mmCIF file of C-alpha atoms in Angstrom:
data_model
loop_
_atom_site.group_PDB
_atom_site.id
_atom_site.type_symbol
_atom_site.label_atom_id
_atom_site.label_comp_id
_atom_site.label_asym_id
_atom_site.label_seq_id
_atom_site.Cartn_x
_atom_site.Cartn_y
_atom_site.Cartn_z
ATOM 1 C CA GLN A 204 -25.928 -31.667 -79.787
ATOM 2 C CA LEU A 205 -28.807 -30.495 -81.928
ATOM 3 C CA GLN A 206 -32.164 -31.990 -80.986
ATOM 4 C CA LEU A 207 -35.616 -31.562 -82.491
ATOM 5 C CA GLN A 208 -38.905 -32.309 -80.728
ATOM 6 C CA GLU A 209 -42.350 -32.405 -82.293
ATOM 7 C CA SER A 210 -45.421 -31.442 -80.279
ATOM 8 C CA GLY A 211 -49.122 -31.089 -80.900
ATOM 9 C CA PRO A 212 -52.469 -32.882 -80.675
ATOM 10 C CA GLY A 213 -52.419 -36.602 -81.278
ATOM 11 C CA LEU A 214 -56.018 -36.663 -82.504
ATOM 12 C CA VAL A 215 -57.562 -34.381 -85.106
ATOM 13 C CA GLN A 216 -61.120 -34.389 -86.396
ATOM 14 C CA PRO A 217 -61.726 -34.954 -90.114
ATOM 15 C CA SER A 218 -61.939 -31.687 -92.105
ATOM 16 C CA GLU A 219 -60.100 -29.827 -89.316
ATOM 17 C CA THR A 220 -56.555 -28.430 -89.374
ATOM 18 C CA LEU A 221 -53.591 -30.391 -88.072
ATOM 19 C CA SER A 222 -51.099 -28.181 -86.221
ATOM 20 C CA LEU A 223 -47.668 -29.248 -85.036
ATOM 21 C CA ASN A 224 -44.630 -27.484 -83.644
ATOM 22 C CA CYS A 225 -40.987 -28.487 -83.821
ATOM 23 C CA THR A 226 -38.801 -27.099 -81.069
ATOM 24 C CA VAL A 227 -35.076 -26.999 -81.720
ATOM 25 C CA SER A 228 -32.598 -27.266 -78.855
ATOM 26 C CA GLY A 229 -28.824 -27.304 -78.798
ATOM 27 C CA GLY A 230 -28.690 -24.760 -81.600
ATOM 28 C CA SER A 231 -30.473 -21.735 -83.000
ATOM 29 C CA ILE A 232 -32.709 -21.643 -86.056
ATOM 30 C CA SER A 233 -31.877 -17.996 -86.653
ATOM 31 C CA SER A 234 -28.499 -17.419 -88.232
ATOM 32 C CA SER A 235 -28.034 -21.174 -88.597
ATOM 33 C CA SER A 236 -28.166 -20.965 -92.387
ATOM 34 C CA TYR A 237 -29.982 -24.302 -92.497
ATOM 35 C CA TYR A 238 -33.319 -25.299 -93.965
ATOM 36 C CA TRP A 239 -35.827 -27.128 -91.759
ATOM 37 C CA GLY A 240 -38.344 -29.687 -92.963
ATOM 38 C CA TRP A 241 -41.378 -31.830 -92.202
ATOM 39 C CA ILE A 242 -41.701 -35.456 -93.309
ATOM 40 C CA ARG A 243 -44.513 -37.895 -92.550
ATOM 41 C CA GLN A 244 -44.927 -41.659 -92.466
ATOM 42 C CA PRO A 245 -48.330 -43.375 -92.426
ATOM 43 C CA PRO A 246 -48.322 -46.371 -90.071
ATOM 44 C CA GLY A 247 -46.477 -49.256 -91.706
ATOM 45 C CA LYS A 248 -45.749 -47.260 -94.848
ATOM 46 C CA GLY A 249 -42.996 -45.165 -96.416
ATOM 47 C CA LEU A 250 -41.751 -41.610 -96.015
ATOM 48 C CA GLU A 251 -43.224 -38.521 -97.673
ATOM 49 C CA TRP A 252 -41.646 -35.068 -97.650
ATOM 50 C CA ILE A 253 -44.220 -32.411 -96.764
ATOM 51 C CA GLY A 254 -42.306 -29.159 -96.964
ATOM 52 C CA THR A 255 -39.352 -27.069 -95.895
ATOM 53 C CA ILE A 256 -38.655 -23.591 -94.520
ATOM 54 C CA TYR A 257 -35.606 -21.355 -94.213
ATOM 55 C CA GLU A 258 -34.925 -19.033 -91.276
ATOM 56 C CA THR A 259 -36.081 -16.105 -93.422
ATOM 57 C CA GLY A 260 -39.484 -17.738 -93.918
ATOM 58 C CA SER A 261 -38.882 -18.890 -97.474
ATOM 59 C CA THR A 262 -40.805 -22.132 -98.069
ATOM 60 C CA TYR A 263 -40.951 -25.091 -100.422
ATOM 61 C CA TYR A 264 -43.860 -27.536 -100.423
ATOM 62 C CA ASN A 265 -44.615 -30.932 -101.889
ATOM 63 C CA PRO A 266 -46.930 -30.166 -104.833
ATOM 64 C CA SER A 267 -49.235 -32.995 -103.782
ATOM 65 C CA LEU A 268 -49.937 -31.208 -100.478
ATOM 66 C CA GLN A 269 -49.259 -27.595 -101.372
ATOM 67 C CA SER A 270 -52.883 -26.464 -101.383
ATOM 68 C CA ARG A 271 -53.327 -27.586 -97.762
ATOM 69 C CA VAL A 272 -49.921 -26.962 -96.164
ATOM 70 C CA THR A 273 -48.456 -23.953 -94.388
ATOM 71 C CA ILE A 274 -45.054 -24.032 -92.709
ATOM 72 C CA SER A 275 -43.890 -21.097 -90.610
ATOM 73 C CA VAL A 276 -40.963 -20.249 -88.369
ATOM 74 C CA ASP A 277 -40.785 -18.428 -85.039
ATOM 75 C CA THR A 278 -37.140 -17.685 -84.379
ATOM 76 C CA SER A 279 -37.923 -16.094 -80.996
ATOM 77 C CA LYS A 280 -39.187 -19.483 -79.785
ATOM 78 C CA ASN A 281 -36.640 -21.447 -81.816
ATOM 79 C CA GLN A 282 -39.553 -23.305 -83.399
ATOM 80 C CA PHE A 283 -41.005 -24.024 -86.784
ATOM 81 C CA SER A 284 -44.558 -25.166 -87.343
ATOM 82 C CA LEU A 285 -46.753 -27.197 -89.677
ATOM 83 C CA LYS A 286 -50.402 -26.634 -90.474
ATOM 84 C CA LEU A 287 -52.275 -29.075 -92.692
ATOM 85 C CA SER A 288 -55.866 -28.182 -93.434
ATOM 86 C CA SER A 289 -58.924 -30.234 -94.384
ATOM 87 C CA VAL A 290 -57.444 -33.448 -93.052
ATOM 88 C CA THR A 291 -58.822 -36.906 -93.767
ATOM 89 C CA ALA A 292 -57.966 -40.368 -92.520
ATOM 90 C CA ALA A 293 -55.285 -40.493 -95.222
ATOM 91 C CA ASP A 294 -53.363 -37.863 -93.251
ATOM 92 C CA THR A 295 -52.979 -40.208 -90.283
ATOM 93 C CA ALA A 296 -49.237 -40.596 -89.894
ATOM 94 C CA ILE A 297 -46.162 -40.137 -87.775
ATOM 95 C CA TYR A 298 -44.984 -36.603 -88.435
ATOM 96 C CA TYR A 299 -41.258 -35.892 -88.210
ATOM 97 C CA CYS A 300 -39.373 -32.627 -88.239
ATOM 98 C CA ALA A 301 -35.776 -32.574 -89.399
ATOM 99 C CA ARG A 302 -32.944 -30.272 -90.365
ATOM 100 C CA HIS A 303 -31.591 -30.279 -93.887
ATOM 101 C CA GLY A 304 -28.053 -31.490 -94.165
ATOM 102 C CA ARG A 305 -26.190 -28.623 -95.806
ATOM 103 C CA LYS A 306 -25.937 -24.957 -94.887
ATOM 104 C CA GLN A 307 -27.732 -22.595 -97.270
ATOM 105 C CA LEU A 308 -28.739 -25.439 -99.563
ATOM 106 C CA VAL A 309 -32.281 -26.758 -99.641
ATOM 107 C CA ARG A 310 -31.350 -29.697 -101.843
ATOM 108 C CA GLY A 311 -30.009 -32.268 -99.477
ATOM 109 C CA TRP A 312 -30.598 -34.970 -96.969
ATOM 110 C CA PHE A 313 -32.278 -34.759 -93.564
ATOM 111 C CA ASP A 314 -30.197 -34.948 -90.403
ATOM 112 C CA PRO A 315 -30.979 -34.943 -87.549
ATOM 113 C CA TRP A 316 -34.628 -35.942 -87.145
ATOM 114 C CA GLY A 317 -37.038 -35.488 -84.281
ATOM 115 C CA GLN A 318 -38.458 -38.603 -82.666
ATOM 116 C CA GLY A 319 -41.781 -38.128 -84.456
ATOM 117 C CA THR A 320 -45.333 -37.724 -83.254
ATOM 118 C CA LEU A 321 -48.322 -39.818 -84.271
ATOM 119 C CA VAL A 322 -51.320 -37.853 -85.444
ATOM 120 C CA THR A 323 -54.558 -39.747 -85.958
ATOM 121 C CA VAL A 324 -57.395 -38.260 -87.964
ATOM 122 C CA SER A 325 -60.646 -39.648 -86.640
ATOM 123 C CA SER A 326 -63.988 -38.542 -85.279
ATOM 124 C CA GLU B 17 -42.173 -37.384 -111.852
ATOM 125 C CA LEU B 18 -38.991 -38.876 -110.475
ATOM 126 C CA VAL B 19 -39.675 -42.313 -109.008
ATOM 127 C CA MET B 20 -37.386 -44.178 -106.629
ATOM 128 C CA THR B 21 -37.512 -47.957 -106.418
ATOM 129 C CA GLN B 22 -35.695 -50.323 -104.062
ATOM 130 C CA SER B 23 -34.944 -54.012 -104.241
ATOM 131 C CA PRO B 24 -35.400 -56.442 -102.783
ATOM 132 C CA ALA B 25 -38.400 -55.539 -100.635
ATOM 133 C CA THR B 26 -37.190 -57.847 -97.897
ATOM 134 C CA LEU B 27 -34.232 -60.101 -97.286
ATOM 135 C CA SER B 28 -33.157 -62.430 -94.544
ATOM 136 C CA VAL B 29 -29.440 -62.700 -93.940
ATOM 137 C CA SER B 30 -27.198 -64.512 -91.476
ATOM 138 C CA PRO B 31 -24.880 -62.531 -89.201
ATOM 139 C CA GLY B 32 -21.486 -61.954 -90.751
ATOM 140 C CA GLU B 33 -22.758 -62.126 -94.314
ATOM 141 C CA ARG B 34 -22.376 -59.353 -96.876
ATOM 142 C CA VAL B 35 -25.575 -57.560 -97.840
ATOM 143 C CA THR B 36 -26.193 -55.354 -100.856
ATOM 144 C CA LEU B 37 -29.344 -53.253 -101.181
ATOM 145 C CA SER B 38 -30.301 -51.566 -104.433
ATOM 146 C CA CYS B 39 -31.963 -48.240 -105.151
ATOM 147 C CA ARG B 40 -32.892 -47.073 -108.629
ATOM 148 C CA ALA B 41 -34.014 -43.648 -109.873
ATOM 149 C CA SER B 42 -36.283 -43.280 -112.896
ATOM 150 C CA ARG B 43 -33.845 -40.705 -114.322
ATOM 151 C CA SER B 44 -30.382 -39.522 -113.461
ATOM 152 C CA ILE B 45 -29.908 -37.912 -110.067
ATOM 153 C CA THR B 46 -26.097 -37.788 -110.387
ATOM 154 C CA SER B 47 -24.894 -38.446 -106.793
ATOM 155 C CA ASN B 48 -27.740 -36.667 -104.998
ATOM 156 C CA LEU B 49 -28.781 -39.671 -102.943
ATOM 157 C CA ALA B 50 -28.981 -40.446 -99.243
ATOM 158 C CA TRP B 51 -29.546 -43.676 -97.319
ATOM 159 C CA TYR B 52 -31.329 -44.000 -93.984
ATOM 160 C CA GLN B 53 -31.780 -46.770 -91.449
ATOM 161 C CA GLN B 54 -35.031 -46.995 -89.506
ATOM 162 C CA LYS B 55 -35.590 -49.346 -86.581
ATOM 163 C CA PRO B 56 -39.071 -50.038 -85.147
ATOM 164 C CA GLY B 57 -40.437 -47.102 -83.173
ATOM 165 C CA GLN B 58 -37.535 -44.848 -84.148
ATOM 166 C CA ALA B 59 -36.987 -42.002 -86.556
ATOM 167 C CA PRO B 60 -34.871 -42.611 -89.636
ATOM 168 C CA ARG B 61 -31.134 -42.221 -89.093
ATOM 169 C CA LEU B 62 -28.878 -40.846 -91.813
ATOM 170 C CA LEU B 63 -26.278 -43.364 -92.958
ATOM 171 C CA ILE B 64 -24.973 -42.060 -96.277
ATOM 172 C CA SER B 65 -25.148 -38.781 -98.193
ATOM 173 C CA GLY B 66 -23.815 -37.875 -101.599
ATOM 174 C CA ALA B 67 -24.295 -41.539 -102.540
ATOM 175 C CA SER B 68 -21.101 -42.621 -100.780
ATOM 176 C CA THR B 69 -20.213 -40.372 -97.808
ATOM 177 C CA ARG B 70 -20.796 -41.991 -94.429
ATOM 178 C CA ALA B 71 -22.469 -39.816 -91.819
ATOM 179 C CA THR B 72 -20.739 -39.129 -88.531
ATOM 180 C CA GLY B 73 -20.727 -42.161 -86.256
ATOM 181 C CA VAL B 74 -21.849 -44.652 -88.906
ATOM 182 C CA PRO B 75 -19.827 -47.878 -88.727
ATOM 183 C CA ALA B 76 -17.370 -48.532 -91.536
ATOM 184 C CA ARG B 77 -19.207 -51.740 -92.482
ATOM 185 C CA PHE B 78 -21.785 -49.510 -94.210
ATOM 186 C CA SER B 79 -20.795 -48.227 -97.630
ATOM 187 C CA GLY B 80 -22.656 -46.566 -100.462
ATOM 188 C CA GLY B 81 -21.971 -46.570 -104.161
ATOM 189 C CA GLY B 82 -23.331 -45.708 -107.558
ATOM 190 C CA SER B 83 -24.310 -42.636 -109.532
ATOM 191 C CA GLY B 84 -26.807 -41.640 -112.156
ATOM 192 C CA THR B 85 -29.730 -44.026 -111.740
ATOM 193 C CA GLU B 86 -28.277 -47.059 -109.960
ATOM 194 C CA PHE B 87 -27.150 -47.043 -106.322
ATOM 195 C CA THR B 88 -26.184 -49.582 -103.700
ATOM 196 C CA LEU B 89 -25.883 -49.750 -99.942
ATOM 197 C CA THR B 90 -23.561 -52.494 -98.776
ATOM 198 C CA ILE B 91 -23.196 -53.883 -95.287
ATOM 199 C CA SER B 92 -19.903 -55.746 -95.363
ATOM 200 C CA SER B 93 -20.564 -58.011 -92.370
ATOM 201 C CA LEU B 94 -24.114 -57.963 -91.068
ATOM 202 C CA GLN B 95 -24.547 -57.492 -87.333
ATOM 203 C CA SER B 96 -27.687 -58.296 -85.364
ATOM 204 C CA GLU B 97 -28.263 -54.591 -84.682
ATOM 205 C CA ASP B 98 -28.483 -53.952 -88.441
ATOM 206 C CA SER B 99 -31.962 -55.486 -88.580
ATOM 207 C CA ALA B 100 -34.007 -52.541 -89.828
ATOM 208 C CA LEU B 101 -35.712 -50.844 -92.739
ATOM 209 C CA TYR B 102 -33.439 -49.046 -95.156
ATOM 210 C CA TYR B 103 -34.646 -46.149 -97.308
ATOM 211 C CA CYS B 104 -33.004 -44.220 -100.101
ATOM 212 C CA GLN B 105 -33.876 -40.569 -100.779
ATOM 213 C CA GLN B 106 -33.114 -38.393 -103.773
ATOM 214 C CA TYR B 107 -32.499 -34.670 -103.497
ATOM 215 C CA ASN B 108 -31.715 -33.853 -107.106
ATOM 216 C CA ASP B 109 -34.941 -32.241 -108.232
ATOM 217 C CA TRP B 110 -35.502 -28.514 -108.680
ATOM 218 C CA PRO B 111 -37.825 -27.024 -107.559
ATOM 219 C CA PRO B 112 -37.236 -29.232 -104.540
ATOM 220 C CA LEU B 113 -39.292 -32.406 -104.417
ATOM 221 C CA PHE B 114 -37.572 -34.872 -102.165
ATOM 222 C CA THR B 115 -38.684 -38.450 -102.677
ATOM 223 C CA PHE B 116 -37.927 -41.638 -100.830
ATOM 224 C CA GLY B 117 -37.801 -45.184 -102.039
ATOM 225 C CA PRO B 118 -40.300 -47.705 -100.615
ATOM 226 C CA GLY B 119 -37.652 -49.288 -98.410
ATOM 227 C CA THR B 120 -35.911 -52.630 -97.974
ATOM 228 C CA LYS B 121 -36.438 -54.625 -94.808
ATOM 229 C CA VAL B 122 -33.382 -56.517 -93.577
ATOM 230 C CA ASP B 123 -34.031 -59.383 -91.185
ATOM 231 C CA ILE B 124 -31.484 -61.465 -89.328
ATOM 232 C CA LYS B 125 -31.690 -65.234 -89.851
#
């Protein structure tokens, strides 16, 4: 059974860079032919797609965050990562990683999801 | 920009009753719509993809319908464990820009 697990600091200073990893178990990112994404949810609010990566490193980002976001993949560790620069309190959220639902197609739903990790931006 | 709206924002329903949630897109997304259920402290769980295809393990009381701009999620007989937030998500746009609706909260009376 495919499982995803987010990891990284729970507290980030304003203006610093938020860095998170998503470790995939029960399956391999390489040769999976799936896209892998990041979604966030501010406390008590709705869901926002951040960006997506393919095993080859091809990426798609939400235009509203594109100038600050970098998503990368490390197939040797079976991980993909998120970096969000110049964070403010507005970036405080639960950050989820997830697999896209259809092989070789970026347009699709997200399933499964990691359990999420809360990142607070505060000094 | 494609905007997703959901109604109602909240509803309170008795067990056994039929519940219909609505999701509307600001322009046609054909059938490129998914529904998720989110319980407190948990990640969203996929219920429906392609507007009407139930995900693996999802009870048959959940059904999705609609196309174009108007979509519904129906729970045929509400169970206590169905108390949750329900979100719709479109995946029609290209370049990809996946957007979610604001959610509908379902409470049990």
